[in-house]
Amino acid sequence: MELNRRTVIAGAAAAGIAATTLGGTAEASSSKKPTKKLFGTLADGTKVHIWSLANGGTRMKVLSWGGVVQSLEIPDRHGHYANVSAGFDNIEDYVAKTPYFGALIGRYGNRIAKGQFTLDGKSYQLSVNDGVNSLHGGTQGFDKRVWDVEPFTKGSDVGLHLHYTSVDGEMGYPGTLKVKVTYTLTRHGEWRIDYEATTDKATVVNLTSHVYWNLGGEGTGTIEDHELRIAASRYTPTDSGLIPTGELAKVAGTPFDFRKGKHIGRDIRAGHEQQVLAKGYDHNWVLDKGITAKPEHVATLRDPSSGRTLKISTVEPGLQFYSGNFLDGTLTGTGGHTYRQGDALCLETQHFPDSPNHPSFPSTVLRPGQTYRTTTLHSFGA
């Protein structure tokens, strides 16, 4: 059975979700149209712009390159702002070095085994860029494309519409996929992402956002003291290539149990065979709620030092928690600090990795006449 979310229009993300207001300043109740300026120029002469937007106490900067969230600033318990998203201060590093910092991911978030899948009896070979596997859409995924960006204000909300058309055969995927992603900052300072896509041929789609979070502030050190809670009783174990085996394993009694919340560093070196394979956490959690028509709260991240919190709500059935295992000190971020292992983490709402090769996983098939729609909401507090 193919996804019911393909034809379900998600309702207002705020419905049923407690709003988190960041401060009571005039900024929290005002919204201004986003502004842009030149960020850099690609080798072929294409200009890349950076858009600045603010609302409800949250400040964000977004690149037309890859839909990248270049920075996201929120206040701590004392009202002091910090950028909590890892990134670069120049386009050259994004082109040459980025491990998907802040990027929109597609056509398929996460891995597909050997870059291969079969759909309607036809086999497809995708771009391979992670050993023998395809990762995050291949060598030139959506994170490495220049998006058309349209700013908007709607009532008390402010945001950006990002558009990209992926032609039939791009990175090996069938069908011309027309994609629209909307970033909205609400009057409560929430960051909402609405994804939409249509196709002219049957294809697979799994879009997500790859922000690297450190609620203590970008470049300030380890995230192992952050507290994380994930509403998931199961996860998908992987092989040595980080491809799911197909099992939905119970988290109970393992380092993967975040149901009651705990410091990330508490069990990160517990020596579980799955942690050894991934060099920490780099797995998909099977969310207890499953696929939902409206975003539901599934994860909470908190930095005890600053008091900053991040709550994630989504319609998606999975959440990839990546603990920054492959940051190796060779990348320098926006604040001039180098990023080392565990200096940031990702919480990617998604369908499961390698779903096209696992019929028992929720389907990621999109067909002509259907519209892919999914929503994720980030609520900030202190």
CSV table of C-alpha atoms in Angstrom, one decimal, residues 13 16-18 208 213 227-234 251 256-262 284-302 310-321 346-352 374-379:
chain,number,residue,atom,x,y,z
A,13,ALA,CA,1.0,22.9,11.9
A,16,GLY,CA,-2.8,21.0,18.6
A,17,ILE,CA,0.8,22.1,19.2
A,18,ALA,CA,1.7,24.3,22.1
A,208,THR,CA,14.2,16.3,4.5
A,213,TRP,CA,22.3,21.7,15.7
A,227,GLU,CA,19.4,16.1,26.6
A,228,LEU,CA,17.4,14.3,23.9
A,229,ARG,CA,14.0,12.6,24.0
A,230,ILE,CA,12.6,10.6,21.0
A,231,ALA,CA,9.1,9.2,21.1
A,232,ALA,CA,10.2,5.9,19.5
A,233,SER,CA,10.1,2.3,20.8
A,234,ARG,CA,11.9,0.9,17.8
A,251,VAL,CA,15.2,0.2,21.8
A,256,PHE,CA,19.0,3.6,21.6
A,257,ASP,CA,16.3,4.1,24.2
A,258,PHE,CA,15.6,7.9,24.3
A,259,ARG,CA,12.0,7.5,25.3
A,260,LYS,CA,12.4,9.1,28.7
A,261,GLY,CA,15.1,11.5,27.6
A,262,LYS,CA,18.8,11.4,28.5
A,284,ASN,CA,16.6,5.9,11.9
A,285,TRP,CA,14.1,5.8,14.8
A,286,VAL,CA,10.7,4.4,14.0
A,287,LEU,CA,8.3,6.9,15.6
A,288,ASP,CA,5.6,5.5,17.7
A,289,LYS,CA,2.9,7.8,16.1
A,290,GLY,CA,3.5,6.5,12.5
A,291,ILE,CA,2.4,8.7,9.6
A,292,THR,CA,0.0,11.4,10.6
A,293,ALA,CA,-2.1,14.0,8.8
A,294,LYS,CA,-0.9,16.8,11.1
A,295,PRO,CA,2.5,17.3,12.7
A,296,GLU,CA,2.8,15.6,16.1
A,297,HIS,CA,5.5,16.2,18.7
A,298,VAL,CA,8.2,13.5,18.4
A,299,ALA,CA,11.5,14.8,19.8
A,300,THR,CA,12.8,17.4,22.3
A,301,LEU,CA,16.4,18.6,22.5
A,302,ARG,CA,17.7,20.7,25.4
A,310,LEU,CA,14.1,22.5,20.4
A,311,LYS,CA,10.9,20.6,19.9
A,312,ILE,CA,10.3,18.8,16.6
A,313,SER,CA,6.8,17.9,15.3
A,314,THR,CA,6.3,16.1,12.0
A,315,VAL,CA,3.9,14.0,9.9
A,316,GLU,CA,6.7,11.7,9.0
A,317,PRO,CA,7.1,8.1,10.4
A,318,GLY,CA,10.9,8.3,11.0
A,319,LEU,CA,13.6,10.4,12.6
A,320,GLN,CA,17.3,10.1,11.7
A,321,PHE,CA,19.5,11.0,14.7
A,346,CYS,CA,21.1,16.2,13.1
A,347,LEU,CA,17.5,15.3,13.6
A,348,GLU,CA,16.1,14.6,10.1
A,349,THR,CA,12.4,13.8,9.8
A,350,GLN,CA,11.9,11.3,7.0
A,351,HIS,CA,10.7,8.0,5.7
A,352,PHE,CA,13.0,5.1,6.4
A,374,THR,CA,4.9,16.6,4.3
A,375,THR,CA,5.5,19.1,7.1
A,376,THR,CA,7.9,19.5,10.0
A,377,LEU,CA,7.7,22.1,12.7
A,378,HIS,CA,10.6,23.3,14.9
A,379,SER,CA,9.6,25.1,18.1
